[in-house]
XYZ file of C-alpha atoms in Angstrom:
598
model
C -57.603 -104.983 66.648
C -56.988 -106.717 63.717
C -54.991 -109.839 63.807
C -51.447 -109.234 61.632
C -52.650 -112.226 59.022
C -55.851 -110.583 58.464
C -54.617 -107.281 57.965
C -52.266 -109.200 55.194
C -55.300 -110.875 53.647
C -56.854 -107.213 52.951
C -54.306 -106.304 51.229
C -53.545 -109.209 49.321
C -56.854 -110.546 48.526
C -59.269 -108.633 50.153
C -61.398 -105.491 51.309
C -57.709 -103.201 50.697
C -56.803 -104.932 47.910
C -56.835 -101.715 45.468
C -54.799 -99.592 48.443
C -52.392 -103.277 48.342
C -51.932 -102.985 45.171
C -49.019 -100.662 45.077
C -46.961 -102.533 47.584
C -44.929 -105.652 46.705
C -45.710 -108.557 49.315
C -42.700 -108.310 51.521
C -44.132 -104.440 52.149
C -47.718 -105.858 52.641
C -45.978 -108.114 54.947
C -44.360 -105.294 56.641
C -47.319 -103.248 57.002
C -49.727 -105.862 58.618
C -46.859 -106.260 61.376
C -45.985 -102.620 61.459
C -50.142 -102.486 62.616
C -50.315 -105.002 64.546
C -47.114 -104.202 66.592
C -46.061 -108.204 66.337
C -45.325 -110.746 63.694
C -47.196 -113.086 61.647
C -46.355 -115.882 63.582
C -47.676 -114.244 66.690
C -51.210 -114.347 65.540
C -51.818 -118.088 64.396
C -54.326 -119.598 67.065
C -52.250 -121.713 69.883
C -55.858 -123.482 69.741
C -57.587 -125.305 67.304
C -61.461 -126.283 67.853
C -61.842 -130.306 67.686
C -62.341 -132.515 64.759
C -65.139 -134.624 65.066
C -65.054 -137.977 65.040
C -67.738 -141.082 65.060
C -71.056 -140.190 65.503
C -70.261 -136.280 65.601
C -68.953 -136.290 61.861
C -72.465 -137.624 60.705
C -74.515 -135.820 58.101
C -78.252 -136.256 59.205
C -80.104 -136.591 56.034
C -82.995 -136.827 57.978
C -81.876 -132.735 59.068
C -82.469 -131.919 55.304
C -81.775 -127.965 54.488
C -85.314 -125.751 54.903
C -86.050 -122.856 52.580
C -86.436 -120.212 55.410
C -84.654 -116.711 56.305
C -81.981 -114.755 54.140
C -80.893 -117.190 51.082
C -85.279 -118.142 50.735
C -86.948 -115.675 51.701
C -86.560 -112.275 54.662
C -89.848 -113.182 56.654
C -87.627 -114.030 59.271
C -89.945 -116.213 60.923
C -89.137 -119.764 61.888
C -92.340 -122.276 62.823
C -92.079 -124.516 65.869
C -91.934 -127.255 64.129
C -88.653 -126.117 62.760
C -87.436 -124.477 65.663
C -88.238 -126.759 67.974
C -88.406 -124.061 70.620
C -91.770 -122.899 72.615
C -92.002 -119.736 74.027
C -91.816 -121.289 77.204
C -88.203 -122.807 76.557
C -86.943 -119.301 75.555
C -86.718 -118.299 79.589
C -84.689 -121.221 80.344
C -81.969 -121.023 77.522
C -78.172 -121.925 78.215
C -74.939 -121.537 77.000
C -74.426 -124.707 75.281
C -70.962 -123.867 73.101
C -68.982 -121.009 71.364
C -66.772 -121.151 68.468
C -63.731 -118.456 68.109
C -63.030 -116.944 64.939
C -59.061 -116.194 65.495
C -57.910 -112.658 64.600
C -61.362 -111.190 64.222
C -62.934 -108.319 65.438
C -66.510 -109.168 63.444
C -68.515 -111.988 62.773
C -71.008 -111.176 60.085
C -71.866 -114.229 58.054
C -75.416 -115.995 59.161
C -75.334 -119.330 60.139
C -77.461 -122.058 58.129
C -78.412 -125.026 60.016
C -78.777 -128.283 58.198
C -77.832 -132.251 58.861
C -76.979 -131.492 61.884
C -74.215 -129.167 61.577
C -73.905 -125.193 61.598
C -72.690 -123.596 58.611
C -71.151 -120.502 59.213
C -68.850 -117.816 57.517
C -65.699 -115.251 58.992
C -63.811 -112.357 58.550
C -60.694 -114.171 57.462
C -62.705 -116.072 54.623
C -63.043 -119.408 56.698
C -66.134 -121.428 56.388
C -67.157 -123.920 58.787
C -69.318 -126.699 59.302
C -69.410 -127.827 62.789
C -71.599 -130.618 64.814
C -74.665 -128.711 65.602
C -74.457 -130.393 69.241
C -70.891 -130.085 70.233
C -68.947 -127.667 67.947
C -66.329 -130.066 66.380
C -65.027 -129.474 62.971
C -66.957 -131.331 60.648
C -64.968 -129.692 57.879
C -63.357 -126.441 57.328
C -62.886 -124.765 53.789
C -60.570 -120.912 53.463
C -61.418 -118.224 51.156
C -59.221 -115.555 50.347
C -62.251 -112.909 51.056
C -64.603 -112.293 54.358
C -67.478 -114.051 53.994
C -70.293 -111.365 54.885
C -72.952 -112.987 53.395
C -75.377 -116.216 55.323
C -74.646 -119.150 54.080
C -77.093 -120.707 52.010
C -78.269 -124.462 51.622
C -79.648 -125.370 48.468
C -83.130 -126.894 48.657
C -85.239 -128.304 45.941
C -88.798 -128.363 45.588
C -90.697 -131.547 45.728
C -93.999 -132.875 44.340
C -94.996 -133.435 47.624
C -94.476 -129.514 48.630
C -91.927 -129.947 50.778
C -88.310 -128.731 50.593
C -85.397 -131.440 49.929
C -81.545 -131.213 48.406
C -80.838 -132.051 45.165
C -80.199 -135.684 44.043
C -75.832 -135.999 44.322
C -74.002 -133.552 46.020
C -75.414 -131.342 48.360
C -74.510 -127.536 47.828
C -74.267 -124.488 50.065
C -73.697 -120.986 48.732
C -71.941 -117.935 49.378
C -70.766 -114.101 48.732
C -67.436 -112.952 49.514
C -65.934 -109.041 49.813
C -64.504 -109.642 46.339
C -67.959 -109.842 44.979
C -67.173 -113.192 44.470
C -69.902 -115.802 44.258
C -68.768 -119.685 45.602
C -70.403 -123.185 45.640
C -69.028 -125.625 48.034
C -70.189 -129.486 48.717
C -72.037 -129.781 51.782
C -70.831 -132.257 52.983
C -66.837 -132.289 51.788
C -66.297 -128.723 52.364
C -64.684 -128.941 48.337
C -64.876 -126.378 46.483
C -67.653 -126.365 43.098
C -67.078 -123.276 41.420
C -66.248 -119.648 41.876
C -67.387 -117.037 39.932
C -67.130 -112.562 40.133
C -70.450 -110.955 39.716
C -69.177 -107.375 38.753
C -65.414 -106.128 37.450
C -65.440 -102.635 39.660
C -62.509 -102.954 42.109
C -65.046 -101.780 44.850
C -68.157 -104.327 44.167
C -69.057 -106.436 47.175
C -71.489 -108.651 48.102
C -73.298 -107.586 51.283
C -76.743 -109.161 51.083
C -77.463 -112.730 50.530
C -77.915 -114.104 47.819
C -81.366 -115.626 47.179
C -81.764 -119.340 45.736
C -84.993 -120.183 44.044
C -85.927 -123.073 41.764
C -81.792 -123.746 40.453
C -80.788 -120.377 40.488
C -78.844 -117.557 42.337
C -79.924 -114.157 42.367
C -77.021 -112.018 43.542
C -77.381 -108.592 45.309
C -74.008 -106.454 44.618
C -73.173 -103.232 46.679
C -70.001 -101.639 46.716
C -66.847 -100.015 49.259
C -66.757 -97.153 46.034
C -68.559 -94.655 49.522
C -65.519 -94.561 51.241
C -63.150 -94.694 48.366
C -64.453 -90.881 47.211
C -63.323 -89.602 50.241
C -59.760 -89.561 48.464
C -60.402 -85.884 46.730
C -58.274 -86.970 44.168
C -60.803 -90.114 43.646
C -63.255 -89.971 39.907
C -66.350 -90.256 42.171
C -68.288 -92.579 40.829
C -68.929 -95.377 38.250
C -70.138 -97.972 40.193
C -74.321 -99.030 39.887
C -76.222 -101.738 41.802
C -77.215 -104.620 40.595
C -78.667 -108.274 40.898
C -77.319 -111.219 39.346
C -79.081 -114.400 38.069
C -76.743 -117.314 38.038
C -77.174 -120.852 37.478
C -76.701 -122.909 40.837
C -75.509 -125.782 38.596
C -72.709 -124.374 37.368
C -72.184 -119.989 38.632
C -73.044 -119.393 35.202
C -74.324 -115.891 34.427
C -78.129 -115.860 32.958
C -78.679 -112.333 33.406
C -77.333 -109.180 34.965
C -79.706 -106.321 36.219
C -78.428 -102.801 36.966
C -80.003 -100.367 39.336
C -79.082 -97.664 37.250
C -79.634 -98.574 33.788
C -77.510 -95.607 32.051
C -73.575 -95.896 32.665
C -71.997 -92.990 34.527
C -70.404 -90.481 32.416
C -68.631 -87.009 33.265
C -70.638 -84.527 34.360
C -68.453 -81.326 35.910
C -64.878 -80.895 37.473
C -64.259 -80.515 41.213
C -62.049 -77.468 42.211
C -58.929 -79.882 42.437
C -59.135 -80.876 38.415
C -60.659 -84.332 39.603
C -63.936 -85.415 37.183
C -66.996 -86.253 38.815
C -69.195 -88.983 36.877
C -73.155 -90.017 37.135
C -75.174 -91.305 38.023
C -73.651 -93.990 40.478
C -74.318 -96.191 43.260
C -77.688 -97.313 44.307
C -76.152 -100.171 45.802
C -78.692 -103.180 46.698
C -77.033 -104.677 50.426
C -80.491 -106.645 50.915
C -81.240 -110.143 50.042
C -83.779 -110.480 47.291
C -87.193 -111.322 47.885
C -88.862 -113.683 45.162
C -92.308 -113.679 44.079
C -92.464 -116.875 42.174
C -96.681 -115.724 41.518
C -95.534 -112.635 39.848
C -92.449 -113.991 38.343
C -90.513 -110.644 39.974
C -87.459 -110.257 42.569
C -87.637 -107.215 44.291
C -85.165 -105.392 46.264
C -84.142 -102.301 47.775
C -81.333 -99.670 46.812
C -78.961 -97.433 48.660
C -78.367 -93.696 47.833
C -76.506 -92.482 44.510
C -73.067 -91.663 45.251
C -72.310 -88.475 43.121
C -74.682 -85.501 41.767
C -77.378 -85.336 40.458
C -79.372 -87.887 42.360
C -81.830 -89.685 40.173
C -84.691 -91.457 40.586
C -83.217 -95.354 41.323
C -81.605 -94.415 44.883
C -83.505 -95.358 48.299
C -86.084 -96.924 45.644
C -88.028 -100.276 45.614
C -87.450 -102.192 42.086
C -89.039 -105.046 40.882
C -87.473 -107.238 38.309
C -88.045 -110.179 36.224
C -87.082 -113.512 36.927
C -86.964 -114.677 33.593
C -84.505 -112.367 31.684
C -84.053 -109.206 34.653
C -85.989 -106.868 33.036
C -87.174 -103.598 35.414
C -90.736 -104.416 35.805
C -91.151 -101.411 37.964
C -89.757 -99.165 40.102
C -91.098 -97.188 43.239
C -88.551 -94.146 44.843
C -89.224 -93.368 48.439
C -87.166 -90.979 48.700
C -86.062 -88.740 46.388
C -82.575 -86.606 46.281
C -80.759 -88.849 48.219
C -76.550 -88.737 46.995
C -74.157 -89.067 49.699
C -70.351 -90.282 50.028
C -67.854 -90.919 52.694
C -66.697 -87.368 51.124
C -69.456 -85.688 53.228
C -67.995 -86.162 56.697
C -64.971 -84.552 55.847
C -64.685 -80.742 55.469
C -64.902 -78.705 52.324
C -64.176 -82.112 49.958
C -65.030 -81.108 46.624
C -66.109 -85.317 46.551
C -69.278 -84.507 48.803
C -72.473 -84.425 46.408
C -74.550 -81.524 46.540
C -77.348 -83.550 48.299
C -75.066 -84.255 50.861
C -77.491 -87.086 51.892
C -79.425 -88.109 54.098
C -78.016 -91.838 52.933
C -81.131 -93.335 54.314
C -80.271 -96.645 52.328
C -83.173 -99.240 51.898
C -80.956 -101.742 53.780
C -83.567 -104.079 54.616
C -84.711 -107.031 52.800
C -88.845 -106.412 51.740
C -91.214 -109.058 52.985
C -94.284 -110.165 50.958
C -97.288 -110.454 53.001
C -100.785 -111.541 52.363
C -103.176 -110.238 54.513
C -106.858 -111.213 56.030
C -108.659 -109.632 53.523
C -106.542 -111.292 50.558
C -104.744 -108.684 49.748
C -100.788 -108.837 48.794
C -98.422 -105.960 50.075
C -94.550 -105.514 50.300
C -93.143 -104.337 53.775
C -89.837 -102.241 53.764
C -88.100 -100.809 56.109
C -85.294 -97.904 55.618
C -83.179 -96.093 57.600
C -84.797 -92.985 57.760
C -87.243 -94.633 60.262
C -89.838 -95.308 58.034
C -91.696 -98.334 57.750
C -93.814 -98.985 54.139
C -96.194 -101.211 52.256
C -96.364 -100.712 48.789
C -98.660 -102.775 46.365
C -96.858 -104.691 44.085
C -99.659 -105.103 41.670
C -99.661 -101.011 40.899
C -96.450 -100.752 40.525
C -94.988 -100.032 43.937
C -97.615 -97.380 45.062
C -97.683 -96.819 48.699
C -100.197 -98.408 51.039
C -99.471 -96.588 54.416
C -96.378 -95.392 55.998
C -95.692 -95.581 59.728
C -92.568 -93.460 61.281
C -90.632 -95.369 64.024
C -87.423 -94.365 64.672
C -85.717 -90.917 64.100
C -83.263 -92.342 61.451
C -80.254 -91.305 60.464
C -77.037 -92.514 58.484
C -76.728 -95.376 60.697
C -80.186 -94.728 62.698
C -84.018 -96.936 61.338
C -84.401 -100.376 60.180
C -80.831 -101.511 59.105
C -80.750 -105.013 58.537
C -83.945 -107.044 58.658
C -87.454 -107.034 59.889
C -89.376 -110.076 60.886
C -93.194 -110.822 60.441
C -95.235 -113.178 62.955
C -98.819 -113.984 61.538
C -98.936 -110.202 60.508
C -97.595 -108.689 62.751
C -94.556 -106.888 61.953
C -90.843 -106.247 64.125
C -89.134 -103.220 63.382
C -85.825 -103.255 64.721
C -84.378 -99.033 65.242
C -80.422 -98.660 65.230
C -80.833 -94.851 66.217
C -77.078 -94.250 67.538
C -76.926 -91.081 70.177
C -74.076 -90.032 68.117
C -74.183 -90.873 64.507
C -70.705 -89.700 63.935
C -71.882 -88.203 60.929
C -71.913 -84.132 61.954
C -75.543 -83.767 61.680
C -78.398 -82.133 63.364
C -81.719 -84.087 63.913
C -85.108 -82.701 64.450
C -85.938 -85.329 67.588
C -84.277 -87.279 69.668
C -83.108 -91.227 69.024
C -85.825 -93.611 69.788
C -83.835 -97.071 69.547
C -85.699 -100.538 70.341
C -88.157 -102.717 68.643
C -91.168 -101.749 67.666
C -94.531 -104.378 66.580
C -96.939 -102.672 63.742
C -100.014 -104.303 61.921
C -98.987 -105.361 58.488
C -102.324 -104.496 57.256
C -103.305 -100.696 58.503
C -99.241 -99.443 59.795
C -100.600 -98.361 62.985
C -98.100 -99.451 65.870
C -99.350 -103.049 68.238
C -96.346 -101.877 70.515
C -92.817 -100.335 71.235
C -90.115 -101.297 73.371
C -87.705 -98.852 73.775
C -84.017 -99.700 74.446
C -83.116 -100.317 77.639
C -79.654 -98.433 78.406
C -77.122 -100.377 79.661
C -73.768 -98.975 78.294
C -72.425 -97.055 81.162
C -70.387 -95.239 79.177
C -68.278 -97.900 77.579
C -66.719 -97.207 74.492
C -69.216 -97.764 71.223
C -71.901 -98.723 72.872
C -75.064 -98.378 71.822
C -78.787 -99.924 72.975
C -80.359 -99.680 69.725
C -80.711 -102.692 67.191
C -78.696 -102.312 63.889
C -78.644 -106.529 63.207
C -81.587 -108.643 61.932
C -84.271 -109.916 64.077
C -86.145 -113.179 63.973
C -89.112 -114.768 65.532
C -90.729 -117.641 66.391
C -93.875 -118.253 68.093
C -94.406 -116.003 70.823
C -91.169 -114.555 70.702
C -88.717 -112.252 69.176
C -84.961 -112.529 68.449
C -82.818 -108.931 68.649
C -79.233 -109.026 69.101
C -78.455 -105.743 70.231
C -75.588 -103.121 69.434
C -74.820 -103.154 73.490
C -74.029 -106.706 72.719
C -76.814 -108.278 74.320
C -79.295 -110.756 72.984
C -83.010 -110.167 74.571
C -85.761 -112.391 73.283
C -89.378 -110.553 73.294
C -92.398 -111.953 73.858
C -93.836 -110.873 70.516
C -97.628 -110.321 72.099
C -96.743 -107.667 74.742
C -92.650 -106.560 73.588
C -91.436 -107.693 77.122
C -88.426 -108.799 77.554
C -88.155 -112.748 78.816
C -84.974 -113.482 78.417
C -81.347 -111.792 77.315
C -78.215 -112.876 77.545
C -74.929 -110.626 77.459
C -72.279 -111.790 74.831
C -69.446 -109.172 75.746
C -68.817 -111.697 78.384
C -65.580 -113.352 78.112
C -66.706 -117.637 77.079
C -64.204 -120.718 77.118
C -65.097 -121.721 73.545
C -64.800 -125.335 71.797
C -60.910 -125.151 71.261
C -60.214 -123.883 74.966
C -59.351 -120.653 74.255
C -61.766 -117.834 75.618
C -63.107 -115.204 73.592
C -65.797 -112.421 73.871
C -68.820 -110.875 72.008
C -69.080 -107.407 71.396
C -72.433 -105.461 69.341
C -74.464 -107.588 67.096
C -74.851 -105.839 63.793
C -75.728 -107.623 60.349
C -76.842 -111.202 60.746
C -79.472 -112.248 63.420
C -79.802 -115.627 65.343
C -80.699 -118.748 63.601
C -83.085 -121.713 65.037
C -83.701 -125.100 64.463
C -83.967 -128.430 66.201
C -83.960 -126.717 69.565
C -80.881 -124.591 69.365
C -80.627 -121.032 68.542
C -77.236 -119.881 66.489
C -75.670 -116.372 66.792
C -72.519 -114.529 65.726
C -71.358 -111.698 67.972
C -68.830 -108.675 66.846
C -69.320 -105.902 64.701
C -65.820 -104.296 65.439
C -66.454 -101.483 62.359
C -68.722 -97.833 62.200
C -67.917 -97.274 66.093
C -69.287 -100.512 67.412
C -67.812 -103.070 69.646
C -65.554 -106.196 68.444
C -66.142 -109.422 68.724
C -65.240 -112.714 67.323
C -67.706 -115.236 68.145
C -70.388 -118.208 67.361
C -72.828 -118.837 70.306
C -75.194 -121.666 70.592
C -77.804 -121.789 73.139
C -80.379 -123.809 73.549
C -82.773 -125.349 77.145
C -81.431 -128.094 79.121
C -82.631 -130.958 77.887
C -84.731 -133.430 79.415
C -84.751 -136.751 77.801
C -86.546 -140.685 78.752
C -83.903 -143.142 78.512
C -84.895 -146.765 78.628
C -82.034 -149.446 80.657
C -82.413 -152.293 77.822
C -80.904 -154.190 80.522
C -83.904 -153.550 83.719
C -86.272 -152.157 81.094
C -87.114 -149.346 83.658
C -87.362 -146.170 81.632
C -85.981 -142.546 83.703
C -85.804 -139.139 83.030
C -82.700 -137.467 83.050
C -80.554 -134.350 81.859
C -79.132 -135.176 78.287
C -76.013 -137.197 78.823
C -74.103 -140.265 77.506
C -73.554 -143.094 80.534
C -71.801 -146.117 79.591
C -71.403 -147.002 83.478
C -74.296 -146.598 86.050
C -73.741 -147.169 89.311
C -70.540 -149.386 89.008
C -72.624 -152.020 86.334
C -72.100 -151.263 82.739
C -75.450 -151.408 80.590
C -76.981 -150.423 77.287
C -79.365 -147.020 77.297
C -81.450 -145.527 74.701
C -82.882 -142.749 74.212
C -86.986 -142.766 74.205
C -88.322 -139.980 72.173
């Protein structure tokens, strides 16, 4: 359940804004409480997680940001020296803290690690930055939107090669449900600028936005799906798009539709309501950039009202410079679908009537043995591609994995080791959508070669639900890997790491368990859907909670990482000892001065 203050931020400010409209804010007021069954008051937290202080409140510039995962690039695939994980640490990985997001029943922003803090997003528009070892409040900055998107830490590329922050003030970035685009200091948690990426009352911002070389390029999507399920609704005007914007300042270089003609009327439903097209082909990925090429490409989503056209569950590749469609490669072809199409006899429901089989998932660009470039996409029909991006999008091989569905294949993000690839399958036993498939669900994570398609290994869900409510065993959230192992937060709300070689599982972890987080208060996990874990410097970072689409709330951050064993030296006997990570200003009864010895 929603917390009353949430519910009131919807309206107000956020994803029910349009349906708040109407209401003046003492009914808005009324409504959240009506809801909720309790009063505003009743839902601020009793606790509040610490503010650091001394050495906790330190920025590391030492920790500078790295130009990995959502925000850089959707490889997904974190080096050791990065990570500072082995595969043999992964078996003996701990609980180290958990943050509560008050009020929430989702966590779906990806944390960004950097200076030593955590940077993460939440349902009621809070951003944090916390001490990456203990969870105190570095600083804390509130939006008016949910922050869905990762957070992303600018980086700047050196003569050297290597990846370091801009001279000044150090930025992060962020998308909001508003389809709002923000720039906040580092550091100060102060707001830069704001700017809106697209005037429909439905845009969002689901995938990350992508930084490269001083500029922003924006994925919008849009909640216009579920608003044609209102019969009385003008289904559709709303088209996908990317947005260039300068990091310096949010201003807009270039805007790129999906759909380059604007919607107009094309027929009358039974009820007198006008039906426009085309619409939608919303992009939810995060751009991938091909600075060789000078191209972004992304994926799109199905068109939202008849006739389908040819820019829906397509691949699109567009200039850097000015946005230009360089080309464009449909995968799947008659694709329109609403919210509409799960009710009975709405005149809203497109002919097509799906399959919405969305290209959720952020492409990778690979270069294989032979030299050879290809772009890896995943969809949620099940399908796994390479296309070549040098003949405009034609299709290398194609490898089935999962049955698909509308919330069945590759949802949010694949990951690629060397080159071999992770496809993560949602597959829900029940869709909730009324359809009939032609085989059963085959959820789990499956390894193919990037270079030929043909399948390495598959690792079928294990099913632990026992019947509770919205669970599922499949994997809807993003994967990631490091060496030797895989990341998959699963929608039974369990993490399992994979050793990436075989697809056994080493390691998992189960995150609907009730944790006493930083502030005191407990809170609980519940399926992992959107963002996957994050690692660096030994820790990996994970939200938990995807109370929405019949999975399981939850509302919080996890942080686990090995017990550490550090040499510290006695200044005082000089005798250097191994011991678990700890801070002793008394040994023994004799107060002395320790070290650590790296």
């Amino acid at each position: 359940m929603m917390s009353a203050d949430s519910i009131l931020a919807a309206l107000t400010d956020g994803i029910m804004k349009e349906q708040g409209a109407g209401l003046t804010p003492h009914d808005r007021r009324q409504v959240a409480e009506y809801l909720t069954g309790a009063p505003l008051d009743a839902n601020k937290p009793r606790l509040s997680p610490p503010r650091c202080t001394g050495e906790a409140s330190r920025f590391d510039e030492a920790q500078a940001p790295v130009a990995l995962g959502w925000g850089h690039e959707n490889a997904r695939f974190t080096p050791e020296k990065v990570a500072g994980l082995k595969r043999a640490d992964v078996p003996r990985l701990e609980l180290k803290w958990a943050l509560e997001f008050p009020g929430a029943i989702r966590a779906r922003s990806q944390p960004a690690i950097a200076y030593g803090a955590v940077y993460v997003g939440s349902q009621d528009g809070t951003v944090y930055a916390l001490d990456l070892h203990t969870g105190c409040v570095r600083w804390s900055y509130r939006n008016s939107a949910e922050v869905r998107t990762a957070i992303v830490l600018e980086t700047r590329q050196t003569s050297g090669g290597t990846n370091s922050t801009v001279t000044g003030i150090s930025r992060l970035f962020f998308g909001d449900m508003n389809a709002r685009v923000h720039a906040v200091d580092a550091k100060q948690g102060k707001a830069l600028w704001s700017v809106k990426v697209d005037d429909h009352p439905n845009a969002t911002i689901t995938g990350t936005p992508t930084f490269h070389d001083g500029v922003l390029y924006v994925p919008v999507s849009s909640l216009e799906v579920t608003t044609a399920a209102d019969a009385k609704y003008e289904c559709c005007k709303f088209r996908g798009a990317v947005v260039a914007l300068n990091a310096d300042t949010g201003t807009v270089r270039w805007k790129a539709h999906t759909i380059t003609e604007e919607p107009k009327p094309v027929r009358t439903t039974s009820l007198g309501t006008r039906i426009f097209a085309p619409s939608g082909a919303p992009v939810w990925n995060s751009p991938t950039i091909d600075a060789k090429r000078g191209v972004l490409y992304v994926g799109s989503g199905e068109n939202y009202s008849s006739p389908a056209n040819d820019r829906s569950d397509a691949l699109l590749a567009f200039r850097l410079r000015d946005g230009k469609l360089v080309w464009s490669r449909q995968l799947l072809a008659g694709d329109a679908w609403n919210v509409a199409c799960m009710m009975q006899n709405n005149p809203n429901c497109p002919d097509e009537n799906g399959p919405d089989v969305d290209l959720a998932s952020g492409t990778i660009l690979d270069t294989l043995p032979s030299g050879k470039e290809v772009l890896l996409a995943g969809q949620k029909n099940g399908f796994v591609y390479a296309v070549d991006p040098d003949a405009g999008g034609n299709v290398v091989w194609k490898t089935r994995v999962g049955r698909g569905g509308i919330q069945g294949g590759i949802h949010f993000g694949m990951a690629l080791e060397g080159h071999r690839l992770f496809a993560p399958i949602s597959d829900l036993k029940d869709g909730h959508d009324g359809r009939s498939y032609d085989s059963p669900p085959r959820p789990g994570l499956y390894a193919l070669d990037a270079a030929t398609g043909k399948p390495i290994w598959s690792a079928p869900a294990e099913d632990d639900c026992k019947g509770r409510r919205f669970c599922d065993p499949g994997i809807s959230a993003a994967v990631t890997a490091i060496p030797g192992v895989v990341l998959a937060g699963h929608m039974d709300g369990v993490l399992r790491a994979y050793d990436s070689e075989t697809g056994r599982v080493i390691w998992k972890y189960d995150s609907t368990r009730e944790v006493r987080t930083v502030s005191g208060a407990t809170a609980h996990g519940g399926s992992f859907g959107g963002p996957g874990p994050v690692v660096r410097d030994g820790y990996i970072v994970v939200n938990s909670g995807y109370g929405l689409y019949f999975h399981m709330p939850g509302n919080v951050l996890l942080v686990f990482a090995p017990p550490q064993r550090i040499a510290f030296q006695d200044t005082q006997s000089k005798n250097c000892r191994s011991m678990s990570f700890a801070r002793h200003a008394r040994i023994g009864g004799t107060s002395r001065s320790w070290k650590a010895v790296f």
